[in-house]
Every structure is written in C-alpha cells, then in structure tokens.
Coordinates of C-alpha atoms in Angstrom, one line a residue:
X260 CA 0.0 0.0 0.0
X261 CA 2.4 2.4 0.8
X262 CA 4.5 1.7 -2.2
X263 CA 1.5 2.1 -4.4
X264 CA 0.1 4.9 -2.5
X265 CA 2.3 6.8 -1.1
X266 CA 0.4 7.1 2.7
X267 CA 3.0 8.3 4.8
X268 CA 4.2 11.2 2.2
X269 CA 0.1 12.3 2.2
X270 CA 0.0 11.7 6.1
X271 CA -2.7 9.3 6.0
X272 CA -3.8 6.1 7.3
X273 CA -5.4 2.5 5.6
X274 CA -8.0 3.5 7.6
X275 CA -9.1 7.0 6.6
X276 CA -8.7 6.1 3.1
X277 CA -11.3 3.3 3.5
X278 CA -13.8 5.9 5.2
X279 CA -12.6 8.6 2.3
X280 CA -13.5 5.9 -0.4
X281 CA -17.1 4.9 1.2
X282 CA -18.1 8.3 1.9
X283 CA -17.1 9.7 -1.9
X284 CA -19.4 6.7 -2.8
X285 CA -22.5 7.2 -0.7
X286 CA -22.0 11.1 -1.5
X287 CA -22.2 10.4 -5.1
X288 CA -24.2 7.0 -5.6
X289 CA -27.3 9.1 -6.5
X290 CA -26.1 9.1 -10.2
X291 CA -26.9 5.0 -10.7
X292 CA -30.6 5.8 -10.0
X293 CA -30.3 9.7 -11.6
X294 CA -27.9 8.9 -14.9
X295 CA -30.6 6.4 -16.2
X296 CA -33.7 8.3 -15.2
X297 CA -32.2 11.4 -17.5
X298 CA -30.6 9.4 -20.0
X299 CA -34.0 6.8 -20.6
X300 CA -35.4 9.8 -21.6
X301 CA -33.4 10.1 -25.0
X302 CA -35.0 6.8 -25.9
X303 CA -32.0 4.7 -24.3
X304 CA -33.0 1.4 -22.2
X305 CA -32.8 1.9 -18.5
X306 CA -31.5 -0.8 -17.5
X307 CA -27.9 -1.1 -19.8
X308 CA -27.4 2.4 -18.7
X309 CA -27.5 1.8 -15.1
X310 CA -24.9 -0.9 -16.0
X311 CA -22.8 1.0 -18.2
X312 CA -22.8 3.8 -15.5
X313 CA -21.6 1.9 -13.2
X314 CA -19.0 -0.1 -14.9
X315 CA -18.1 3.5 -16.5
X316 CA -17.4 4.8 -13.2
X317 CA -15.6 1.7 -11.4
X318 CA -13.2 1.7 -13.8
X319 CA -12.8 5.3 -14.4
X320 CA -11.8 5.9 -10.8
X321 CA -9.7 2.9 -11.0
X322 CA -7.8 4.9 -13.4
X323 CA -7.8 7.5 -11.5
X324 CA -6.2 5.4 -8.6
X325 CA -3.4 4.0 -10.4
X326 CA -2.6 6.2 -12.7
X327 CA -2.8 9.9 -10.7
X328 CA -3.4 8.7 -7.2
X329 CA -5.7 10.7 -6.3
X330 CA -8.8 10.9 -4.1
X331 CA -11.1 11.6 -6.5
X332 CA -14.0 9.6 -8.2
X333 CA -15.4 9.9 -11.9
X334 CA -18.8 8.9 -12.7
X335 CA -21.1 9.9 -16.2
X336 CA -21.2 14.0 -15.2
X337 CA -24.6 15.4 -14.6
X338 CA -25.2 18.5 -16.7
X339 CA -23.5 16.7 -19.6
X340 CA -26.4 13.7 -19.3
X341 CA -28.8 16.7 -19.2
X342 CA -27.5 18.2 -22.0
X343 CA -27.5 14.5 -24.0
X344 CA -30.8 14.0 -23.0
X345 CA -32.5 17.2 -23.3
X346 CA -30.7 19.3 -26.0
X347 CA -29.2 17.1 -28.4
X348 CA -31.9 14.2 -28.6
X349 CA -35.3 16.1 -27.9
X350 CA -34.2 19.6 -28.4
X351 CA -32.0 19.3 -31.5
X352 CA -33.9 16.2 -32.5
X353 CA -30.6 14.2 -32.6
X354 CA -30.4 10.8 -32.2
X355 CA -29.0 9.2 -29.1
X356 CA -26.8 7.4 -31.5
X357 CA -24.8 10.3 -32.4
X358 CA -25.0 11.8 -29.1
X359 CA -22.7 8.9 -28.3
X360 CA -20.8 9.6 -30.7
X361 CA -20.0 12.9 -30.2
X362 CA -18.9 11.4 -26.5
X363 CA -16.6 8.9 -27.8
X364 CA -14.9 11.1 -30.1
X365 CA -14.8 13.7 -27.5
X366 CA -12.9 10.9 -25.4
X367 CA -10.4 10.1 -27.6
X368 CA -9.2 13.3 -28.9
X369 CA -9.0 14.5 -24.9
X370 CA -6.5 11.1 -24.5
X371 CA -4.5 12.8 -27.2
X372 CA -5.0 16.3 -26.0
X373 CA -3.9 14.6 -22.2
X374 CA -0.9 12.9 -23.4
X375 CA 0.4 16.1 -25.5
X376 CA -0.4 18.6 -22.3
X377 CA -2.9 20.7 -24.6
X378 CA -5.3 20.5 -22.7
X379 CA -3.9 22.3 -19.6
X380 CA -2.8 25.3 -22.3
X381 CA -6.9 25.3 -23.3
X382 CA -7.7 25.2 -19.5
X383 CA -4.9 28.2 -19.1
X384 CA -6.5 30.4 -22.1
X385 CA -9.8 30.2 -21.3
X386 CA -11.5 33.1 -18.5
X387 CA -11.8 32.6 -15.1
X388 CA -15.1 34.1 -14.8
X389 CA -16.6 32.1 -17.8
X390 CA -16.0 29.1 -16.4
X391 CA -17.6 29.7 -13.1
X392 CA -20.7 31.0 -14.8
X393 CA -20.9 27.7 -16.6
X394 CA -20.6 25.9 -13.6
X395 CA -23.5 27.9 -12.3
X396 CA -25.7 27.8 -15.3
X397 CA -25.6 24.5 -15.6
X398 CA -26.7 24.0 -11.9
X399 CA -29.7 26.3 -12.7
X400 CA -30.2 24.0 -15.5
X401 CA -30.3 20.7 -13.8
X402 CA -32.4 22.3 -10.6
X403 CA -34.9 23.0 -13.4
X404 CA -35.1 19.9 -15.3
X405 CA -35.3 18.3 -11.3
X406 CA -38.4 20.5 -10.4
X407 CA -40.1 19.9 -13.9
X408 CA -39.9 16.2 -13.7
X409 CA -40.8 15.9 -10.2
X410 CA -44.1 18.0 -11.3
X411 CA -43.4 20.8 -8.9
X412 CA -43.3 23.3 -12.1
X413 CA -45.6 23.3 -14.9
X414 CA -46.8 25.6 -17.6
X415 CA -50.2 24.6 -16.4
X416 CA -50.4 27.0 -14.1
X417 CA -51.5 29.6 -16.1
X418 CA -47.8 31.6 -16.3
X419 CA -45.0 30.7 -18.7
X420 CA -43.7 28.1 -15.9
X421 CA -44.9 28.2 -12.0
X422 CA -45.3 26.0 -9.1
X423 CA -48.5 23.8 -9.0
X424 CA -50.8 23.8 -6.3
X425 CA -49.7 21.2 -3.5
X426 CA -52.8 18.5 -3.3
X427 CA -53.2 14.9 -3.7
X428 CA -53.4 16.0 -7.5
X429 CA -50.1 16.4 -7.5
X430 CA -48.6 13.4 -4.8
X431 CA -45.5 13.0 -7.1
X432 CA -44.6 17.4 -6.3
X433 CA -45.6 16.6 -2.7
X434 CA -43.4 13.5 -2.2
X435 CA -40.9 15.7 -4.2
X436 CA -40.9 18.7 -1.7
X437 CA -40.8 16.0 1.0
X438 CA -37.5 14.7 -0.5
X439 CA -36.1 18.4 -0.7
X440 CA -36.5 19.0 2.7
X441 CA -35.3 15.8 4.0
X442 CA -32.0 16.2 2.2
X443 CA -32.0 20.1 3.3
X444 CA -31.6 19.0 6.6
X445 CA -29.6 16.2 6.1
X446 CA -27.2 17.9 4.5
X447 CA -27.1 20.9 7.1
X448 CA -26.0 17.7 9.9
X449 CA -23.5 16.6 7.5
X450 CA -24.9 13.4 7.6
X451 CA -22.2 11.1 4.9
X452 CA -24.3 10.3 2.0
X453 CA -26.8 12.6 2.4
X454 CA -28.2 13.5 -1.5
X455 CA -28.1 9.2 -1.3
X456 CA -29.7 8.8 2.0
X457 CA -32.4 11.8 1.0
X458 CA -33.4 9.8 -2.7
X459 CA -33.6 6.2 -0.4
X460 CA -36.0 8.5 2.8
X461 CA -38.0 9.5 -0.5
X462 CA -38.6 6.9 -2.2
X463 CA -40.1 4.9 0.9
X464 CA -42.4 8.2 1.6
X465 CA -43.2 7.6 -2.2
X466 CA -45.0 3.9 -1.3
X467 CA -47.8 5.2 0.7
X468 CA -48.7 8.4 -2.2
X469 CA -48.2 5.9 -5.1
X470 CA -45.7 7.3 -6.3
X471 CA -43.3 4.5 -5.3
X472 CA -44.8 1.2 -7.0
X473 CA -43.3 -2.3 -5.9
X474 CA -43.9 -5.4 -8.2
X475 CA -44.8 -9.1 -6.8
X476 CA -42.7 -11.3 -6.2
X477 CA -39.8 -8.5 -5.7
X478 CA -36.3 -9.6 -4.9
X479 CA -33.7 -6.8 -4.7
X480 CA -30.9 -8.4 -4.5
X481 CA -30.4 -11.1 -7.4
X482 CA -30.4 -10.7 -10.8
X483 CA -33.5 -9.5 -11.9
X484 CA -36.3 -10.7 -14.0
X485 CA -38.5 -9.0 -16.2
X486 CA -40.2 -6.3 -16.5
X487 CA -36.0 -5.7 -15.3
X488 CA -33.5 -5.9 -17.5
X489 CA -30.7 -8.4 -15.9
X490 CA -27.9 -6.1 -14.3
X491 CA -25.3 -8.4 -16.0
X492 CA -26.8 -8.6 -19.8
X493 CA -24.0 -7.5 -21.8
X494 CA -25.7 -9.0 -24.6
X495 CA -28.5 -6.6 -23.7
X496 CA -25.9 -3.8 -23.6
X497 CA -24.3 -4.4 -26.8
X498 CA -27.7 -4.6 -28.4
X499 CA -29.1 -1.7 -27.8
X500 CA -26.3 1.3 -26.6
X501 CA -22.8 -0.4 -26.9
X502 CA -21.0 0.7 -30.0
X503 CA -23.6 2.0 -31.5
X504 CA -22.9 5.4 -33.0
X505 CA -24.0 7.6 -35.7
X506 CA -22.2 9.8 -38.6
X507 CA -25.2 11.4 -39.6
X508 CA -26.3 15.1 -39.7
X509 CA -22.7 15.9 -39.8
X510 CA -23.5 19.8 -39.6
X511 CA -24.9 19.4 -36.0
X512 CA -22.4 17.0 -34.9
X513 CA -19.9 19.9 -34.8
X514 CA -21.5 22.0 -32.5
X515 CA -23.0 19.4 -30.3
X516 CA -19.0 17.7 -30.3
X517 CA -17.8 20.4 -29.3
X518 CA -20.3 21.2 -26.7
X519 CA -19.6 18.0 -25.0
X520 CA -15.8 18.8 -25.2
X521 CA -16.0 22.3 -23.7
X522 CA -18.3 21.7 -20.8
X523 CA -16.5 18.4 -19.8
X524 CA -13.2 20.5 -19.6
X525 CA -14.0 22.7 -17.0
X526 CA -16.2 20.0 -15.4
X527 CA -13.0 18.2 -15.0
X528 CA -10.5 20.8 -13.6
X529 CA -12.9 22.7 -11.2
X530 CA -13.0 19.8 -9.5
X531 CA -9.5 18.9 -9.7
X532 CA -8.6 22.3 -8.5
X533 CA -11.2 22.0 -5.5
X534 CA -10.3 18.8 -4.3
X535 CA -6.7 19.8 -4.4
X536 CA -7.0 22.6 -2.8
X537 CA -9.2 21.0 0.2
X538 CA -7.1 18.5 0.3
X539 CA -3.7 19.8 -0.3
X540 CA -3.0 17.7 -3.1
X541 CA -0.5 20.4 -4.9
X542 CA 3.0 20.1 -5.9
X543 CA 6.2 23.1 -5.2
X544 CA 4.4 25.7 -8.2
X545 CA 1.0 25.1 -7.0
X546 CA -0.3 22.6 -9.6
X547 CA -2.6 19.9 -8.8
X548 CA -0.6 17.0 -8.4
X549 CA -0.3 14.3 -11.1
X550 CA -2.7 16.6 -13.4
X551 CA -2.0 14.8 -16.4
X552 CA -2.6 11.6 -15.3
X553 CA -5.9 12.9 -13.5
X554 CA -7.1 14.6 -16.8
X555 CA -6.2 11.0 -18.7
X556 CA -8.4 9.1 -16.4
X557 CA -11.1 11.5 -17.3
X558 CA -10.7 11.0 -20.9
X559 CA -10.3 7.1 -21.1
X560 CA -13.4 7.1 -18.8
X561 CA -15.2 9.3 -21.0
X562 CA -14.5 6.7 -23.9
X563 CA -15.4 3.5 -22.1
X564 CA -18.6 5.3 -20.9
X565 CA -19.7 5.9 -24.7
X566 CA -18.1 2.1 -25.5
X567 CA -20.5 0.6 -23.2
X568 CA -24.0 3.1 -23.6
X569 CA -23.5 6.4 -20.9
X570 CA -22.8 10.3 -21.4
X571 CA -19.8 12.0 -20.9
X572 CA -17.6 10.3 -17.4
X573 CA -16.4 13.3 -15.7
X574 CA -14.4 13.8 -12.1
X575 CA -17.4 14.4 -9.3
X576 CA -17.3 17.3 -6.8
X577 CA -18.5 15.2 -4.3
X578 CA -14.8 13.8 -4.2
X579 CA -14.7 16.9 -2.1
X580 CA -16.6 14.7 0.8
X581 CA -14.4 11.9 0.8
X582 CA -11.0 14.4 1.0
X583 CA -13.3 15.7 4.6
X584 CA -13.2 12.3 5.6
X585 CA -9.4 12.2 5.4
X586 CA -8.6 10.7 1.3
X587 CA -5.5 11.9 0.6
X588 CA -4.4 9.0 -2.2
X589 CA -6.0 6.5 -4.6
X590 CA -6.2 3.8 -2.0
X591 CA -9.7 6.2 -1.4
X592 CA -10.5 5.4 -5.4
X593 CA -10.4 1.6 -5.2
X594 CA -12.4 1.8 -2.3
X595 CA -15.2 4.0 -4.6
X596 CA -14.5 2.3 -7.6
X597 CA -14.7 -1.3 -6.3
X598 CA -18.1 -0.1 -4.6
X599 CA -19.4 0.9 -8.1
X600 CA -18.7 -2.2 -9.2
X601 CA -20.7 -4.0 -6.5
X602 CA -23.9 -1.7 -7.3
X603 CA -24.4 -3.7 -9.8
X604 CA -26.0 -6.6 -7.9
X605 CA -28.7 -3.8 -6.5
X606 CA -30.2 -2.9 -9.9
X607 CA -33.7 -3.9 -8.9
X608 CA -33.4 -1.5 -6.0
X609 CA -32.3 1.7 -8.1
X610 CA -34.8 0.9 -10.5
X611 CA -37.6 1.2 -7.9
X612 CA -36.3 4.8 -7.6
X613 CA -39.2 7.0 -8.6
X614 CA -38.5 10.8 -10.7
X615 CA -40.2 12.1 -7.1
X616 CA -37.0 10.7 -5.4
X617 CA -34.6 11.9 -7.9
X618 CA -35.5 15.4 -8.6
X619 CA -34.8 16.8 -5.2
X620 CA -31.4 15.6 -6.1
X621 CA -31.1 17.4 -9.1
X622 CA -32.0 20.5 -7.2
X623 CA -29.5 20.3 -4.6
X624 CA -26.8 19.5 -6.7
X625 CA -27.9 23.0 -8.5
X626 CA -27.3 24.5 -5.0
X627 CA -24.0 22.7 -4.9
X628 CA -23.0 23.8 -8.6
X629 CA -24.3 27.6 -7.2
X630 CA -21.3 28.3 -5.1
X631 CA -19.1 29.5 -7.6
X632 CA -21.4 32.6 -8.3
X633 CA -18.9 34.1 -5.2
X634 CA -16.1 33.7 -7.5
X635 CA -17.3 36.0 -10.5
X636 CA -16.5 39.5 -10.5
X637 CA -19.6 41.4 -11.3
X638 CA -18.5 44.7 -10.2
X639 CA -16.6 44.8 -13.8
X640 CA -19.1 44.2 -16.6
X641 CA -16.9 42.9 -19.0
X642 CA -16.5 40.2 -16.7
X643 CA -20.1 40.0 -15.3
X644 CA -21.8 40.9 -17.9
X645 CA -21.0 37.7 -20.1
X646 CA -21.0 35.4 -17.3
X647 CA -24.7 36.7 -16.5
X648 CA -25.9 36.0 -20.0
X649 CA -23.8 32.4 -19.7
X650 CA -25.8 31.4 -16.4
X651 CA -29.3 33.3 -17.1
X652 CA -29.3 31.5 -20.8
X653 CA -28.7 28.1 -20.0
X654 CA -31.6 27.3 -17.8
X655 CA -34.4 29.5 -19.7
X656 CA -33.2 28.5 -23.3
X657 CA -32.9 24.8 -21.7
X658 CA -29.7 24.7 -23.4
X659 CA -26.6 24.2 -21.9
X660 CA -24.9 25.1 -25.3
X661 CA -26.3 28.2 -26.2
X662 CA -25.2 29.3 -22.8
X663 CA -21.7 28.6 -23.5
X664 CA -22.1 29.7 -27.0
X665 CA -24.2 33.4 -26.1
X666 CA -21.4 33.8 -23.3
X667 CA -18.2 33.7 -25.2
X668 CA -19.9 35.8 -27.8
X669 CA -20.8 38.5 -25.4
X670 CA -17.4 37.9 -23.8
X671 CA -15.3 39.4 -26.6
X672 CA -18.0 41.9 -27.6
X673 CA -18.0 43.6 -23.5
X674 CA -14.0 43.1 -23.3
X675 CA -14.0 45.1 -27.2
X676 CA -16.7 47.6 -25.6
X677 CA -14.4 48.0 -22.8
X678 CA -11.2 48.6 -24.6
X679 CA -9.8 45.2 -22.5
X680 CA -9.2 43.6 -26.2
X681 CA -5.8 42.4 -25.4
X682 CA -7.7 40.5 -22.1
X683 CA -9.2 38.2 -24.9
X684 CA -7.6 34.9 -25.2
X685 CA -6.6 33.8 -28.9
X686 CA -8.8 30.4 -28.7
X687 CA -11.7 33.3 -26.9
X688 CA -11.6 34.5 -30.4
X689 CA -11.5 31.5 -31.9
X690 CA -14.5 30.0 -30.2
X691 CA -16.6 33.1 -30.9
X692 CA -15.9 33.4 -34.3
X693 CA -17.5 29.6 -34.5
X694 CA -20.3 30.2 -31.9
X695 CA -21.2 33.4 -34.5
X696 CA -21.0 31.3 -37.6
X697 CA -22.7 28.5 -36.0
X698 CA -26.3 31.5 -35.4
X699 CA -25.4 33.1 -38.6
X700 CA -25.7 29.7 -40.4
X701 CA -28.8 28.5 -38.4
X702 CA -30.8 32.0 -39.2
X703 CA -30.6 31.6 -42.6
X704 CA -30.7 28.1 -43.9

C-alpha cells in the first residue's frame, strides 16, 4: 500500500482512506438511479445504462487510482447527461446514437490532448469568470429539469412556468418537496451520504402516495427478471447502446462535439482544482498534483462510458466529501471504484427509484454547482456581464450550449466595448468566431 500509494508522504492512514473511499461513494451513488432516469429519456433502455454507468465509473476511478493517485472519483457527469438527453436528442432532434458519438470522439481526442499537455494550455487560455458562470448555469439547468420532472413546475399554471398547487393532485410534487427537505436537513447535519440517504428516505415516503410502486414477487438483490432488464446482460448492452454510433447530420455533430468537449473541460479541472486545494494535493508551483494523469483518467473514462452506452464520465465534486473524511491518495479510489462495481448486484433497488426521489437531487446539486457565483466578478461588466448572460441563458433557453455559446460571444463583444481587447484569449476569439458562424448559419438556412 504504501508503495503504491504513497500514505506516509500524504500523512494518511489505511483507515481513513477506506472511510474517504465509502463516503465519496454514498456522496455520489445518487447518479446509478439519476444517470438512467435522465438518460431513458433520450430513448436509451434503463436498465444497460445503469450498467454502463456503473461499470463507467468503477473503472474510471480505478484509473484514476493508479494512474494519478488521487482521491477523487469519476462517474457519467450530470449536466452533460442533461445536456445529451435534453438538448441534443429532444431539443435538436438528434439521435442518441450520435449523441454517443460525439462522447466517444470527445474521449479520444481529450487522450491525445492529455498525453500532449494541450489541454492544460486550453484550460490556461480560457476566462476565469466564464468558467464559473458555466458551472453555475448548468446548476440552474439541472435544478430545473429536477423540479419539472418531479411536477413541482408546470406551464399549467397559467404563467409561462410556475409551481402547481400542492394537493393529492399532484402526490409526485408533494413527495418531491418532501425529498427536498429531508436532504436540506440532512445535509445541514453533515450526515455522509446525504443527496443518497435523501433519494432512499424519499422513495419509501413515495409507497404510501403511489408514487413508489413495488412489483410481486420483488427480490432486490439477485439478478432480476422481467419487466428488469438483468444487471449483467452485456448482450442486452451491446444490443441496444454499446458501439452504436452515428455519422449522420454531420453539420450538427460539430456543434453538439464540441459542446460535449467544452463543458466536460472545466467540469474536470474545477473539480480537480477544489479537491486539491481541500485536500492539499499540490505540488512546489501550486499545480494539482499528477494533473495529467488525472485529466487522462477523465478521458479514457469518457471513452469506455460511450463504449459501453453512458454520457460523458467526468471527475465528481462530491470527491470533495471523501478528501473531509481524510482521502488523501488512490487507495480512497479503489475503495469507490470497487463499490461501483458491487452496485451492480442492486439494480432492482435503483430501479424502484421513482422521478419524485430523484429530482430533489437534481435540485440540490444546482445549490452545490451555485457556489461558484462568489467567485465571478460582477463589479466589472466585462466580466459580469458575459457570465450573467452564460448562467441566465442556459436554464431559460434549456440549453446548456447556447449558454456557452451566447457567453463567449458576449465575452469578446463587452472586453472590445471596454477597450480590455488584449484580455481576450486567442482560442476566446476563436470559439466566438465559431459560436457566430454556427447563429449566422442557423438563421438563414
């Protein structure tokens, strides 16, 4: 262990890196039952996702163990399943089939971009502030999609989108708000686990409303029969998601590529740079340590992920729980990752999970994304300005890439505005000369 893992150096124990490991997990399990929920709806089968997310995961922090040692886990990224799910496939009217696509080439060219160190100079070049905002925006986003699918909003109420009246009409919003709460204060007591503990806590409320239905002759904890798909059918997996990917409307595929590659780069190294910071793990210049080997993990997650059926695999904030427990090295990965792997015998269980239980999830993760609001500086509108217009578009356009793409534009035009041109990064300019030509094109084909 200590030759693999270097305790001692890190000051840490066996011990603490066990309790690191679990707690990442039950801080983060949430995404077996909420990956599948977001990504069924893109046409995908439930149950090969909820296998591919967790073998995605398991062996993405393994990777991560080995090959950075480092305390943090990688799991399909929420916000990049929303953005699969709701803007490509319904919104752009996309199959999921290039969705995946777009994922595994995304993976491969960020191996190559990891190996050759690129992708730190992209990371360098682009703003500070921009990448908080989409952080932030894409919080909003998922809180939105959480409270629309739990029923609490609807554009039934007679305004463009409001809160529904709270009565046995509406038992899935109630058992929703229930769920909210319960996490709330959950998570206030630092309770381990809490966005897990708060779906489990709502889901049981769920039985008595009806929103929670069990099936005869339930077994949780063997292989399932149907209506479940078996937690082990690879067949099943190669059948219907595994390597199945599409060329087609190769104009869109650009945009939607890129997208994918933008978001899940500043995904990645926020939470490198928080966990490394909480946790320590820097070297002499102040560089998160083994950065390259972390970012690799990332990328041959991301490419397994699309292998086997799943959205973009991405490094997990909630790492940030595990390093409070004490994680200091990988030996807190194989912990997580070998846990993942084990989830897999409880598919009947996370497929019980009703959208009630999940969207108060989605919710408070948009809390958790929120936090990096603090960090933009709004009292200079060339900064604030664009990262407004990144985080307001995202979650009333429902688009997490015409955020990103409105937001670099109005980046360059408030830093020209300002006379701050030389503040504008060459790939700034680069990415809004193709974010322009991408609305010029679509206004007037």
């Amino acid at each position: 262990m200590e030759k693999l893992f270097k305790l001692q150096e890190r000051n840490t124990t066996v011990g603490k890196e066990i309790i690191g490991g679990v707690t990442t997990f039950l801080a983060m399990a949430y995404i077996l039952a909420v990956n599948p929920s977001i990504l069924s709806g893109s046409g995908m089968e439930w149950g090969p996702v909820f296998t591919a997310t967790a073998i995605a995961a398991a062996l993405a922090t393994l990777v991560m163990a080995f090959v950075a040692n480092l305390p943090v886990a990688l799991a399909p990224g929420l916000g990049l399943n929303a953005f699969f799910t709701y803007t490509v496939v319904l919104g752009m009217g996309c199959s999921w089939q290039l969705a995946l696509t777009a994922v595994f080439i995304e993976g491969v060219l960020f191996i190559i971009l990891s190996l050759c160190g690129v992708r730190e100079a992209i990371i360098r070049s682009i703003p500070e502030g921009l990448k908080k905002a989409v952080a932030v925006g894409i919080g909003l986003f998922i809180a939105i999609i959480g409270l629309v699918n739990a029923g609490i909003c609807s554009t039934d109420t007679g305004t463009t989108i409001g809160f529904v009246n709270f009565n046995m009409q509406h038992a899935t919003a109630i058992v929703a708000i229930l769920g909210l709460i319960i996490t709330i204060i959950l998570y206030t007591l630092n309770v381990p686990g809490a966005i897990l503990l708060g779906i489990v806590i709502t889901t049981i409320i769920g039985i008595p409303f009806g929103v929670t239905t069990i099936p005869e002759n339930f077994k949780p904890f063997s292989l399932p029969s149907k209506p479940y798909l078996f937690a082990f059918d690879f067949k099943g997996i190669c059948m219907t998601t595994a390597g199945k990917f599409s060329f087609a409307v190769l104009g869109q595929f650009f945009v939607i590529f890129f997208t994918f590659l933008f978001t899940d780069l500043f995904d990645t190294i926020g939470t490198l740079l928080g966990v490394a910071e909480q946790g320590n793990l820097k070297d002499e210049n102040g560089e998160v340590l083994n950065v390259k080997g972390a970012l690799l993990s990332d990328a041959i997650g991301t490419v397994a992920g699309a292998a086997l059926g799943t959205s973009t695999v991405t490094s997990f904030v909630e790492s940030s729980s595990g390093v409070a427990a004490g994680a200091r090295t990988g030996l807190a990965s194989v912990v997580t990752g070998v846990l993942f792997l084990l989830s897999l015998f409880l598919s009947p269980l996370f497929f019980l999970i009703p959208s009630a239980a999940t969207a108060p999830a989605l919710i408070f993760v948009g809390y958790l994304m929120m936090k990096s609001v603090v960090d933009i500086k709004f009292d200079d509108p060339t900064e604030g300005i664009p990262a407004f217009i990144t985080i307001m578009t995202m979650p009333f356009a429902y688009s997490i890439s015409k955020g990103i793409m409105f937001g670099i534009i109005a980046y360059v035009i408030a830093k020209c505005a300002g006379k701050k041109v030389k503040d504008i990064p060459v790939v700034t300019w680069i990415l809004a000369v193709i974010f322009l030509a991408d609305i010029i094109f679509e206004a007037v084909k």
